[in-house]
mmCIF file of C-alpha atoms and ligand atoms in Angstrom:
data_model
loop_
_atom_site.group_PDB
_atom_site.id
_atom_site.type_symbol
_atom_site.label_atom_id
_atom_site.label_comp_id
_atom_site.label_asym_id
_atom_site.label_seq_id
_atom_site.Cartn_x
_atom_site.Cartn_y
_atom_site.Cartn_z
ATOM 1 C CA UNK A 1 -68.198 0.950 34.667
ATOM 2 C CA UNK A 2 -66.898 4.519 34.736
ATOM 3 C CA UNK A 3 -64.806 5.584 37.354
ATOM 4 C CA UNK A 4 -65.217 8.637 38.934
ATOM 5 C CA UNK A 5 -62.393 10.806 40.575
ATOM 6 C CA UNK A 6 -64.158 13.779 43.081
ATOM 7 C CA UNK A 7 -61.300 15.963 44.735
ATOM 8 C CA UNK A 8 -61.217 16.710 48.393
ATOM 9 C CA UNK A 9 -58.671 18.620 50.338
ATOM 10 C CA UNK A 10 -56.800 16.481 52.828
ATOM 11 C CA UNK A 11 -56.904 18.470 55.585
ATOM 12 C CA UNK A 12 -60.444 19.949 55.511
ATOM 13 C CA UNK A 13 -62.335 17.695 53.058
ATOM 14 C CA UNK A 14 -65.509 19.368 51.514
ATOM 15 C CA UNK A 15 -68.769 17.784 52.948
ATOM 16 C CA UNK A 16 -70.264 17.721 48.995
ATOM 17 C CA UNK A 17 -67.851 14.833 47.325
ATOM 18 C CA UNK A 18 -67.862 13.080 50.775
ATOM 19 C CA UNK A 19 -71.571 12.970 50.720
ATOM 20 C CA UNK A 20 -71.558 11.675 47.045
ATOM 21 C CA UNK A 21 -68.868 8.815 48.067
ATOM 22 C CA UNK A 22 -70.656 7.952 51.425
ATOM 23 C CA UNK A 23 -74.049 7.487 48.940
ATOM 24 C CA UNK A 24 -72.004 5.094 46.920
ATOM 25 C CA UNK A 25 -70.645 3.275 49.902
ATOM 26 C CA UNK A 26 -74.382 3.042 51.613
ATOM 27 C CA UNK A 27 -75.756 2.125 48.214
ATOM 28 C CA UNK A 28 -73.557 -0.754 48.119
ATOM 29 C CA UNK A 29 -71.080 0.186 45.370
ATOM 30 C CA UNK A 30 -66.737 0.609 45.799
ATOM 31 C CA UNK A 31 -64.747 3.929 47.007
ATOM 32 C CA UNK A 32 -61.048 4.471 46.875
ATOM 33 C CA UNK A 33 -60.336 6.996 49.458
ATOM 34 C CA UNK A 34 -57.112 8.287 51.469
ATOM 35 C CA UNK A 35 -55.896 6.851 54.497
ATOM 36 C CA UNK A 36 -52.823 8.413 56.371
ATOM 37 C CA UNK A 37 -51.194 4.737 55.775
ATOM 38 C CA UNK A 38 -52.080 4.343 52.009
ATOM 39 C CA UNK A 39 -55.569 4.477 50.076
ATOM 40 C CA UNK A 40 -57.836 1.664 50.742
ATOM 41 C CA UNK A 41 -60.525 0.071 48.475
ATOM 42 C CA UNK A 42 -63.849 0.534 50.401
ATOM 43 C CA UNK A 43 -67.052 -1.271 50.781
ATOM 44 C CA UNK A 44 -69.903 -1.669 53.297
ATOM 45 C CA UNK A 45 -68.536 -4.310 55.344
ATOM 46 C CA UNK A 46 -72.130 -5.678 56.717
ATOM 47 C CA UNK A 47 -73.333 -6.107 53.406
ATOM 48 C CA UNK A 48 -71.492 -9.202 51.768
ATOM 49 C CA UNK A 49 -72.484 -8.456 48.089
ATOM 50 C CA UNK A 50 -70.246 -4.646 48.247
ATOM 51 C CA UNK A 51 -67.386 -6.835 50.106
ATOM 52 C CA UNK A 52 -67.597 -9.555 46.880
ATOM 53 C CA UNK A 53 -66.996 -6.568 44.692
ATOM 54 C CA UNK A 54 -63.767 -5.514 46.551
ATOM 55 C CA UNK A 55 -62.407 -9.101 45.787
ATOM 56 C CA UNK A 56 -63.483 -9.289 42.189
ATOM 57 C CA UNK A 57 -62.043 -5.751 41.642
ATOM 58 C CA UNK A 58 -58.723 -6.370 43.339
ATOM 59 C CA UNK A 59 -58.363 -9.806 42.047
ATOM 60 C CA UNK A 60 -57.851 -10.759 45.412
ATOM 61 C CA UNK A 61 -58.229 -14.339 47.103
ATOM 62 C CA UNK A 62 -61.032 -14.937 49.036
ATOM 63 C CA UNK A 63 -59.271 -16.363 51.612
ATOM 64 C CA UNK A 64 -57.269 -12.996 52.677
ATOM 65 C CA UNK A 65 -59.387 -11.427 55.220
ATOM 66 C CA UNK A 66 -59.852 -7.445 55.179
ATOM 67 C CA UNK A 67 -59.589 -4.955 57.122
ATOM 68 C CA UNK A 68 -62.854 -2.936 58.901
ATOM 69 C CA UNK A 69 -62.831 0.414 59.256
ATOM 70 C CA UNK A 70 -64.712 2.748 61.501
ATOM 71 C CA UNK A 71 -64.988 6.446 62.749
ATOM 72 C CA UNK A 72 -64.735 6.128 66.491
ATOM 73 C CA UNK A 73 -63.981 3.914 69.477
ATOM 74 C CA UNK A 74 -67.530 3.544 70.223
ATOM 75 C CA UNK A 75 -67.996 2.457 66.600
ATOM 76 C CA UNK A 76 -65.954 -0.650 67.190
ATOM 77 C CA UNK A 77 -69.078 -2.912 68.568
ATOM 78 C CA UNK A 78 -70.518 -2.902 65.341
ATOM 79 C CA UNK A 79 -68.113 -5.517 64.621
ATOM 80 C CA UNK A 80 -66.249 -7.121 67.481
ATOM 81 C CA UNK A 81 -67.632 -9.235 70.220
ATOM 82 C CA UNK A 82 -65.275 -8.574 72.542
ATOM 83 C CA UNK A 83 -63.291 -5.635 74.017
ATOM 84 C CA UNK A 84 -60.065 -6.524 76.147
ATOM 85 C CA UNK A 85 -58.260 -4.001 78.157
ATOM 86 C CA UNK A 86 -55.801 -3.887 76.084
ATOM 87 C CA UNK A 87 -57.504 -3.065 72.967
ATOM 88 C CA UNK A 88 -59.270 0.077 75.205
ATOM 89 C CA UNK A 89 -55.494 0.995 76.137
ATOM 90 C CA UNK A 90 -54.052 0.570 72.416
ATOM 91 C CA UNK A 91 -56.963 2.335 71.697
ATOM 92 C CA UNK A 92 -57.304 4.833 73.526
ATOM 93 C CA UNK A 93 -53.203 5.759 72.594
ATOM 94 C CA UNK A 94 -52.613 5.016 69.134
ATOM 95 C CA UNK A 95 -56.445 5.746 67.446
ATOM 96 C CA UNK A 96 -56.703 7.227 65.012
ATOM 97 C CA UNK A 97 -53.901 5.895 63.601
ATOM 98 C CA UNK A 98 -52.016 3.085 61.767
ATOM 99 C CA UNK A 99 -52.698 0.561 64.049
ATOM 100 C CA UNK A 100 -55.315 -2.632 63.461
ATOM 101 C CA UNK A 101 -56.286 -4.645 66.252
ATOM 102 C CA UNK A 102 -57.505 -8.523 65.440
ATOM 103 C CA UNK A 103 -60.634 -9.656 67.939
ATOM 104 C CA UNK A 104 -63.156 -11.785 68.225
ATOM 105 C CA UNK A 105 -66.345 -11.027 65.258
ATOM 106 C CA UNK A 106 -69.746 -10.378 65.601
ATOM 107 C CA UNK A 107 -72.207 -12.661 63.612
ATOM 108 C CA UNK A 108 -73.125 -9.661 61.932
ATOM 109 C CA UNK A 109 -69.556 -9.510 59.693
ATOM 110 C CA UNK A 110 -70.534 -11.378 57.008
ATOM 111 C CA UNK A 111 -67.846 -14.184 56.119
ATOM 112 C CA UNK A 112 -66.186 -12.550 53.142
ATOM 113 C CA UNK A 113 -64.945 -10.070 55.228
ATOM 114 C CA UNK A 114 -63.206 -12.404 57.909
ATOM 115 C CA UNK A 115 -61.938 -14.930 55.394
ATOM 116 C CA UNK A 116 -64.733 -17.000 57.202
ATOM 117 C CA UNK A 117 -62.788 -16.896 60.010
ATOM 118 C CA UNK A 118 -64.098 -15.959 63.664
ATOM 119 C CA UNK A 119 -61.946 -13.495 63.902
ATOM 120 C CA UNK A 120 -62.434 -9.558 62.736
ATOM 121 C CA UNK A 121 -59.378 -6.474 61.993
ATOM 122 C CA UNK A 122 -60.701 -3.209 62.685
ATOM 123 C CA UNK A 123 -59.316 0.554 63.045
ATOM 124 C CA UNK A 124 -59.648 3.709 63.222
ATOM 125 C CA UNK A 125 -57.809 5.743 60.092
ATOM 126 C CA UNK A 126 -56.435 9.304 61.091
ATOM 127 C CA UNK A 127 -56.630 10.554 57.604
ATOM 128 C CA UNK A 128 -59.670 13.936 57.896
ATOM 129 C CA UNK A 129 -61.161 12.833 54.879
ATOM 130 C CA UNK A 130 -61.060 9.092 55.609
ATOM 131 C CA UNK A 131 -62.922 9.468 58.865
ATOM 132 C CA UNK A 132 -65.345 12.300 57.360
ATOM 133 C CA UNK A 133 -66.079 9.757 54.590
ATOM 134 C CA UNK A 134 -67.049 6.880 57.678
ATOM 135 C CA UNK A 135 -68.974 9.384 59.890
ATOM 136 C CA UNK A 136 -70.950 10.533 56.925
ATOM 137 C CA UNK A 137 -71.749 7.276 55.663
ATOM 138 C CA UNK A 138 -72.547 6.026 59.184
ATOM 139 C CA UNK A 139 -71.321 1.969 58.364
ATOM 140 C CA UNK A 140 -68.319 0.107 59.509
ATOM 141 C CA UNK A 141 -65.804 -0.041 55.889
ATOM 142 C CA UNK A 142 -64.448 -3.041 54.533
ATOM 143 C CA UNK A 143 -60.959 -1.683 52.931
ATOM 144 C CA UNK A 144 -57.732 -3.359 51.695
ATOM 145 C CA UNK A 145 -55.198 -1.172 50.184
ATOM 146 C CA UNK A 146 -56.839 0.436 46.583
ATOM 147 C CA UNK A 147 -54.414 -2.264 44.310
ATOM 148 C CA UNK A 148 -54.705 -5.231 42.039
ATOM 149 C CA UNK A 149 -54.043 -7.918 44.051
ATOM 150 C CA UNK A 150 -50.280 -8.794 44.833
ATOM 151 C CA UNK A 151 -49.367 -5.023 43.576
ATOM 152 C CA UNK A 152 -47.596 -1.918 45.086
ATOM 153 C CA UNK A 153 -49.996 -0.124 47.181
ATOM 154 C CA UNK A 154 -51.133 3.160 46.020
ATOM 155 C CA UNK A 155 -50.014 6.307 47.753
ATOM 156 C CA UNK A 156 -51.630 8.555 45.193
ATOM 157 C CA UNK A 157 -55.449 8.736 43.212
ATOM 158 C CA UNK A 158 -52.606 7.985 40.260
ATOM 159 C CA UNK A 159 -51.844 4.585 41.456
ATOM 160 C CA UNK A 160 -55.547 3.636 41.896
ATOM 161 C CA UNK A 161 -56.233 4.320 38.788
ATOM 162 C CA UNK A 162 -53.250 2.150 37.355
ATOM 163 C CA UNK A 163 -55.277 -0.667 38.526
ATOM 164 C CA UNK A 164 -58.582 -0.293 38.963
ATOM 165 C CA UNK A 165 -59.954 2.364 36.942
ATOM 166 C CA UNK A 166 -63.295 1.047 35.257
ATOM 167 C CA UNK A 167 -63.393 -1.597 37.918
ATOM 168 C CA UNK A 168 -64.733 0.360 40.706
ATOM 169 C CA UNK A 169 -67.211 3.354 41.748
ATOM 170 C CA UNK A 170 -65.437 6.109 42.352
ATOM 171 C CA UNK A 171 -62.122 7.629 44.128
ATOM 172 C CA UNK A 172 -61.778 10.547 46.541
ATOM 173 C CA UNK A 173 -58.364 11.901 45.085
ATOM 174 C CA UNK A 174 -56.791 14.025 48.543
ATOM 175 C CA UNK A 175 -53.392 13.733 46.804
ATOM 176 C CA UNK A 176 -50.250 11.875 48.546
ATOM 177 C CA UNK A 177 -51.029 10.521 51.778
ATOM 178 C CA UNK A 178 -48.357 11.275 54.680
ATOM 179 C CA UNK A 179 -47.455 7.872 56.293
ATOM 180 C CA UNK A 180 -46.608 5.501 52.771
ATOM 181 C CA UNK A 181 -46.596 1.796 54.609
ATOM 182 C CA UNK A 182 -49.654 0.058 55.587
ATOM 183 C CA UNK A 183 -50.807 -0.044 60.038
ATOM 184 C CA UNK A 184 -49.613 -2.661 62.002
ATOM 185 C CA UNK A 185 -51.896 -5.697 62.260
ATOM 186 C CA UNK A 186 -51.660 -6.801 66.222
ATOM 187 C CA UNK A 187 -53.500 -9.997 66.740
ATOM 188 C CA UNK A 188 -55.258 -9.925 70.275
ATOM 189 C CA UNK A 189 -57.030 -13.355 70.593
ATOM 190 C CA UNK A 190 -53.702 -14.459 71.786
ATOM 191 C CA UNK A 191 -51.781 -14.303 74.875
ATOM 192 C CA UNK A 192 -49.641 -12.199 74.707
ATOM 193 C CA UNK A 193 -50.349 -10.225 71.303
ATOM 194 C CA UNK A 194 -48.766 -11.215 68.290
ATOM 195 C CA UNK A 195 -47.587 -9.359 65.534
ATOM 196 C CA UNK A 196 -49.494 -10.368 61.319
ATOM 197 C CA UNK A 197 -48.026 -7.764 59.484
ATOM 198 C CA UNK A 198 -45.412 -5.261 60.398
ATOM 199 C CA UNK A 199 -46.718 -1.459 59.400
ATOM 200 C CA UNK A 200 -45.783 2.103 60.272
ATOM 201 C CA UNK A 201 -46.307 1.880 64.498
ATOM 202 C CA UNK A 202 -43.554 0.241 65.181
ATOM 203 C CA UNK A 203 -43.601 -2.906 68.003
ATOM 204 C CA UNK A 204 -41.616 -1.053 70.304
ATOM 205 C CA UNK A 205 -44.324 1.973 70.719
ATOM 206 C CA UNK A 206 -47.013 -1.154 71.315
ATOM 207 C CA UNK A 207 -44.624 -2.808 73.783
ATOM 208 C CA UNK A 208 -44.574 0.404 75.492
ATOM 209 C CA UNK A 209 -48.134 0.351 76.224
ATOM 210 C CA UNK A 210 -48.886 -3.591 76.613
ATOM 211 C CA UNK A 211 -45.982 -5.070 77.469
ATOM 212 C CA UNK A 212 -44.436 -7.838 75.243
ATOM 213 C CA UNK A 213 -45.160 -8.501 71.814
ATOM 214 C CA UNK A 214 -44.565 -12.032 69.892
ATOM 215 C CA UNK A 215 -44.075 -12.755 66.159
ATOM 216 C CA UNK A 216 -44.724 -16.435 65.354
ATOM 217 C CA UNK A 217 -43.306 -18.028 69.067
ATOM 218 C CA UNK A 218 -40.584 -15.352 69.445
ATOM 219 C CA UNK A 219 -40.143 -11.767 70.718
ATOM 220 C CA UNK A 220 -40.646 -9.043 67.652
ATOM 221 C CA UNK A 221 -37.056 -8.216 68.378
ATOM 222 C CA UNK A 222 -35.680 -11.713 67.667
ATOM 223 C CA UNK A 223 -37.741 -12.461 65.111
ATOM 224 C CA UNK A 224 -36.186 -9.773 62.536
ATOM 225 C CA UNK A 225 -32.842 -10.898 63.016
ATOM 226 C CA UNK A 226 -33.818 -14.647 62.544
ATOM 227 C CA UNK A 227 -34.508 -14.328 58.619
ATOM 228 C CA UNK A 228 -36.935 -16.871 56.780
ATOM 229 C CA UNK A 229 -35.502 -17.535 53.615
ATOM 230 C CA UNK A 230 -36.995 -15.425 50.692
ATOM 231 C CA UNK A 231 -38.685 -18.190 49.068
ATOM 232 C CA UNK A 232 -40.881 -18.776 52.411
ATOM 233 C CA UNK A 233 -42.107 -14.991 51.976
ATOM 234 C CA UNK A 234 -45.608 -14.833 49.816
ATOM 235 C CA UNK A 235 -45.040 -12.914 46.842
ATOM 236 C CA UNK A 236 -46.755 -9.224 47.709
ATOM 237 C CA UNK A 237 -46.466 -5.209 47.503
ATOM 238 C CA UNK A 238 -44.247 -6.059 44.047
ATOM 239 C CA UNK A 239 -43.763 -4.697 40.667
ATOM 240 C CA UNK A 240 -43.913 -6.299 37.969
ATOM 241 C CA UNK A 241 -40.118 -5.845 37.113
ATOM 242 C CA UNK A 242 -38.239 -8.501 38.986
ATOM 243 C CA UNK A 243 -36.818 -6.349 42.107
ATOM 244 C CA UNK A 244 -33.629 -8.223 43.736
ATOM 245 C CA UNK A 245 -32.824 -6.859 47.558
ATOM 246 C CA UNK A 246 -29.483 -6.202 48.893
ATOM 247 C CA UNK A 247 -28.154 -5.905 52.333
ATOM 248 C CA UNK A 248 -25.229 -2.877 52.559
ATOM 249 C CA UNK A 249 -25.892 -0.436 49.669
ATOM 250 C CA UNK A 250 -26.374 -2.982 46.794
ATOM 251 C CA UNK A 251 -23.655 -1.717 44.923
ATOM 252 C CA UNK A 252 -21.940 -5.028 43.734
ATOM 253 C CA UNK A 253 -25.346 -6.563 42.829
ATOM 254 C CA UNK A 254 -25.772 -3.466 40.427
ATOM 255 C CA UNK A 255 -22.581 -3.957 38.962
ATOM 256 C CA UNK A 256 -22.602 -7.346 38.088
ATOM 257 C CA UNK A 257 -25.997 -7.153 36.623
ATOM 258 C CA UNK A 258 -24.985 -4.043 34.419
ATOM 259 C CA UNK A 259 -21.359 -6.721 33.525
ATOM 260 C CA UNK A 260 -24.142 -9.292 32.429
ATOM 261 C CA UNK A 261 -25.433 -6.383 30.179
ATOM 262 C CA UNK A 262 -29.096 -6.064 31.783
ATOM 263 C CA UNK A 263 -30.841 -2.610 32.356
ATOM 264 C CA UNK A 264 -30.457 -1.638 35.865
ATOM 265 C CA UNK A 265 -32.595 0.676 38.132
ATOM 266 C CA UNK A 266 -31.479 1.239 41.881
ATOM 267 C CA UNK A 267 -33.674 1.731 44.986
ATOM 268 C CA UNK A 268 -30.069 3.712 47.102
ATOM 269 C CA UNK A 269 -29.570 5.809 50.462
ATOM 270 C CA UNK A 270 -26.261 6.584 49.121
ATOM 271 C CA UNK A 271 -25.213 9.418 46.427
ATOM 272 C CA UNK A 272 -26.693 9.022 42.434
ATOM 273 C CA UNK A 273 -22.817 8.143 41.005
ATOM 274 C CA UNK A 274 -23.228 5.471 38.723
ATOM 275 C CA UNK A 275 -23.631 5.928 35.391
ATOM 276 C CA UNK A 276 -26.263 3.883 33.113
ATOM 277 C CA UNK A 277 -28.452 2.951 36.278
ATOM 278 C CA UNK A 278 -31.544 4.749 36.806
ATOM 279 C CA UNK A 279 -31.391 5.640 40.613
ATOM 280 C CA UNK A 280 -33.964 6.293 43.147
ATOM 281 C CA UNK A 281 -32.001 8.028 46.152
ATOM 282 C CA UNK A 282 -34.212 7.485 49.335
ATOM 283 C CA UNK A 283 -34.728 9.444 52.577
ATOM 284 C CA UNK A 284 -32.513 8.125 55.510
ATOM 285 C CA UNK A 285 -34.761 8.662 58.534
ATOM 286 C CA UNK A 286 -38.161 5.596 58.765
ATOM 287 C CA UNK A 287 -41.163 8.260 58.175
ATOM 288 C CA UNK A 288 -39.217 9.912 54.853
ATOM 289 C CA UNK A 289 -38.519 6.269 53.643
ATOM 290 C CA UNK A 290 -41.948 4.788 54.190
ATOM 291 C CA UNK A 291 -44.191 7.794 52.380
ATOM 292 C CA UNK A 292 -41.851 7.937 49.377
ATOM 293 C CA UNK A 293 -40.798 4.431 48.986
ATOM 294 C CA UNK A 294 -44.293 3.034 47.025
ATOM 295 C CA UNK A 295 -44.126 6.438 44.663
ATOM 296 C CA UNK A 296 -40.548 4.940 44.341
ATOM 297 C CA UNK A 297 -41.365 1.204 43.452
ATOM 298 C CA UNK A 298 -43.946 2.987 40.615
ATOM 299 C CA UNK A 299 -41.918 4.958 39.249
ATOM 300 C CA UNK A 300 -39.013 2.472 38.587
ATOM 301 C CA UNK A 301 -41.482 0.036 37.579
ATOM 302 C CA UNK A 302 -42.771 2.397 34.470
ATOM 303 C CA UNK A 303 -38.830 3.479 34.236
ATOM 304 C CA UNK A 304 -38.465 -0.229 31.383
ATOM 305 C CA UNK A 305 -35.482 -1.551 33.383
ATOM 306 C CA UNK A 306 -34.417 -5.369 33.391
ATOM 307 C CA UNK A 307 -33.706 -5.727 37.288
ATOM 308 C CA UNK A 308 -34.574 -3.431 40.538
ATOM 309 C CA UNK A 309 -31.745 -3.688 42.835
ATOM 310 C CA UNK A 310 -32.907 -2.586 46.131
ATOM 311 C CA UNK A 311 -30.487 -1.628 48.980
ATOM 312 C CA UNK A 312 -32.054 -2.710 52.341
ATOM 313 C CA UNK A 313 -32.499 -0.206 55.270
ATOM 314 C CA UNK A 314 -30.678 -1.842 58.091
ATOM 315 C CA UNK A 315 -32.256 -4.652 60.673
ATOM 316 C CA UNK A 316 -33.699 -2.592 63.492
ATOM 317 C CA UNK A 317 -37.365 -2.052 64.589
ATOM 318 C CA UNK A 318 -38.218 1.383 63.262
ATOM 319 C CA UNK A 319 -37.047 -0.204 59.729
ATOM 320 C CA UNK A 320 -39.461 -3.781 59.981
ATOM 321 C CA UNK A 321 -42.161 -2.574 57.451
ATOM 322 C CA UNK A 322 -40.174 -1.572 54.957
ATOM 323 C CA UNK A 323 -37.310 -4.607 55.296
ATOM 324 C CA UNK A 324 -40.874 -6.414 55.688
ATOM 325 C CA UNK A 325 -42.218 -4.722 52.026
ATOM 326 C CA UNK A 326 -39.208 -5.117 49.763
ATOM 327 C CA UNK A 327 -38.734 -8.783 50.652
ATOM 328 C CA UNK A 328 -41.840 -9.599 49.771
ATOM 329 C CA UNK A 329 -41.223 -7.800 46.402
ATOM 330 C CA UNK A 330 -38.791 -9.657 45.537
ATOM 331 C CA UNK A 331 -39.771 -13.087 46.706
ATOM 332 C CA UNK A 332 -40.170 -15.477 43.858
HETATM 333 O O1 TXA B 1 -52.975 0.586 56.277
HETATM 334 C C1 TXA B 1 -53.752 -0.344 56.039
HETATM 335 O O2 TXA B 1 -53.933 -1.281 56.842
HETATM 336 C C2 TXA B 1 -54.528 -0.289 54.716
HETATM 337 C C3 TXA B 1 -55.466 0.899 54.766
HETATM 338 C C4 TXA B 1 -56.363 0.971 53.576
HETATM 339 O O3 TXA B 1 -56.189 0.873 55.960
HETATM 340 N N1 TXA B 1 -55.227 -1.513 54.475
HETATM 341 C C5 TXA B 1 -54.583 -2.667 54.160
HETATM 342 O O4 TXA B 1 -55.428 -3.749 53.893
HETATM 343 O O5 TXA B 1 -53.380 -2.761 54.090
HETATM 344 P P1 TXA B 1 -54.950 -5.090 53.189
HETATM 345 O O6 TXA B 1 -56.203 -5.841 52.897
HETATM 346 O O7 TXA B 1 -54.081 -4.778 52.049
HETATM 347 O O8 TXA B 1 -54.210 -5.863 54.317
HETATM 348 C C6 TXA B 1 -54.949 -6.433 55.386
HETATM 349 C C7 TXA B 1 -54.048 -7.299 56.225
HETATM 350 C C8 TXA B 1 -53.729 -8.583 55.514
HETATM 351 O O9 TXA B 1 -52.385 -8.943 55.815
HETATM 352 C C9 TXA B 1 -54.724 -9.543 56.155
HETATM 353 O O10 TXA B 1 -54.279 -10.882 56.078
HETATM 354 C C10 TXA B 1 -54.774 -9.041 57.571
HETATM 355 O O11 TXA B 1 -54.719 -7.636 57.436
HETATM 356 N N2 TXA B 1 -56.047 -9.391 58.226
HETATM 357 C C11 TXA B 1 -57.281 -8.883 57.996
HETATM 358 N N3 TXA B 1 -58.211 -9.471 58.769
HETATM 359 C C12 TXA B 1 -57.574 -10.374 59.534
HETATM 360 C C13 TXA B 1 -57.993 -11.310 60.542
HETATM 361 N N4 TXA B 1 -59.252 -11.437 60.904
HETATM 362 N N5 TXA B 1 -57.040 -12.090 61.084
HETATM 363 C C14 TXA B 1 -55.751 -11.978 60.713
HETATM 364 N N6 TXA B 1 -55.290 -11.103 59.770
HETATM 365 C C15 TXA B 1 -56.186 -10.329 59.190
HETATM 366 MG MG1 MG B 2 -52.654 -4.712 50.493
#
């Protein structure tokens, strides 16, 4: 199939391409579009034939559930069953925004969506053309992040098309999107909430508003300091040149790899001084790090290096996703 790329401006998208993409999604076909987090893959999400095409497009295991997506609040019944009070007060604070909230599923969700589980993630993107693109096609949007399975996620139409061009519909190109790491994923069929996946709202801003927060048995807090070893990490958000991380600035990993006579790119905070490493200097403050560090991963990916050393931000809360992100690229 031929892929089509329609421009929209990310601030005030044009109601002509989002018409033409929410006709595609309504029809049953595949749209790439712009979230604030990074661009998702979309789908009808009550229709289970569109949903198989997100999984044979992505190469993606059935068994990893997606993500709905909807316009409003109010558009949440569609899909959940159940509404506690503290989804209305997460809600009602952090939507739209990077935050997705696990609940009981309606029958209607077909299985493919929920990894045939009874259980449905759902929320609310902030991203203009992402939420004109779900009001105007008026259904609930299946979307993982717009990569082959197991891939960096793409934070540009660019990277979408490194993967899936010919393979779906069509993508609404808005150009970079802000945020850079994928939402939260809060589970809330348990008591209390427990964090899936670490993403760009941070566990403290949710413990603000619910109170305490677990990951696995233990308090978010704990949980980061208490490392699993690398091998237990799936294998995710990774290019396809082996990527080693380092905690401190990675500096004596680079070297000896360079002594062993191996090409050498480095993911750094500090200054560019080596020579004969390619080097990726990276913003120092969370929001600068997270919406340049996929762009990053790309880039040194198509830079034909041996080894991406990676110097870790350090172990604190507003740093989770991305310590989260580059372990997982470089677990086995
Ligand atoms: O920022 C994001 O969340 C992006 C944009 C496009 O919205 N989407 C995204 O989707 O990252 P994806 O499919 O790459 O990641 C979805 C995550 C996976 O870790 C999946 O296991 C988890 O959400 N998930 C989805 N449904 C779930 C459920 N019912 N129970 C537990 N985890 C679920
Ligand atoms: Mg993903």
């Amino acid at each position: 199939m031929k892929t089509e790329t329609l421009a929209v401006a990310p601030d005030r998208p044009d109601a002509e391409p989002i018409a033409r993409a929410a006709a595609v999604l309504r029809a049953g076909g595949l749209v790439a579009f712009p979230t604030e987090t990074v661009y998702g893959l979309g789908a009808n999400a009550l229709d289970a034939g569109a949903v198989a095409g997100i999984f044979a497009a992505k190469g993606r295991p059935a068994h990893n559930p997606l993500i709905v997506h909807v316009a409003d609040t109010a558009s949440v019944f569609s899909v959940v069953a159940s509404w506690p009070e503290t989804a209305a007060r997460l809600a009602g604070r952090f939507w739209p925004g990077p935050l997705t909230l696990v609940l009981p599923k309606r029958p209607a969700v077909p299985d493919a969506v929920t990894g045939g589980g009874p259980t449905v993630a759902v929320r609310v993107p902030a991203h203009p053309a992402a939420l004109a693109l779900l009001r105007a096609a008026g259904v609930p949007v299946a979307a993982p992040s717009a990569n082959r399975s197991g891939g960096i996620s793409p934070t540009r139409a660019e990277h979408v098309l490194l993967g899936l061009d010919g393979r779906i519909d069509m993508i609404l190109d808005a150009g970079p999107v802000p945020g850079g790491l994928e939402s939260t994923v809060l589970d809330l069929t348990t008591s209390p909430p427990r964090l899936l996946r670490p993403g760009l709202l941070s566990p403290r801003e949710i413990e603000k508003v619910i109170g305490l927060v677990t990951r696995g048995s233990r308090p978010v807090a704990e949980a980061e300091v208490v490392l699993p070893s690398p091998g237990m990490l799936s294998r995710h958000y990774a290019p396809r040149t082996p990527l080693e991380c380092a905690e401190g600035d990675g500096r004596a990993c680079v070297e000896e790899l360079l002594r062993s006579g191996l090409r050498v790119a480095w993911l750094t905070f500090g200054p560019a001084d080596l020579r004969d490493v390619v080097m990726v200097p990276m913003p120092r403050d969370p929001a600068g790090y997270a919406a340049r560090l996929y762009a990053a991963l790309h880039e040194l990916d198509a830079a034909g290096v041996d080894r991406i050393v990676a110097a870790l931000p350090p172990p604190a809360d507003e740093w989770l996703a991305a310590r989260d992100r580059l372990r997982r690229a470089a677990a086995p």
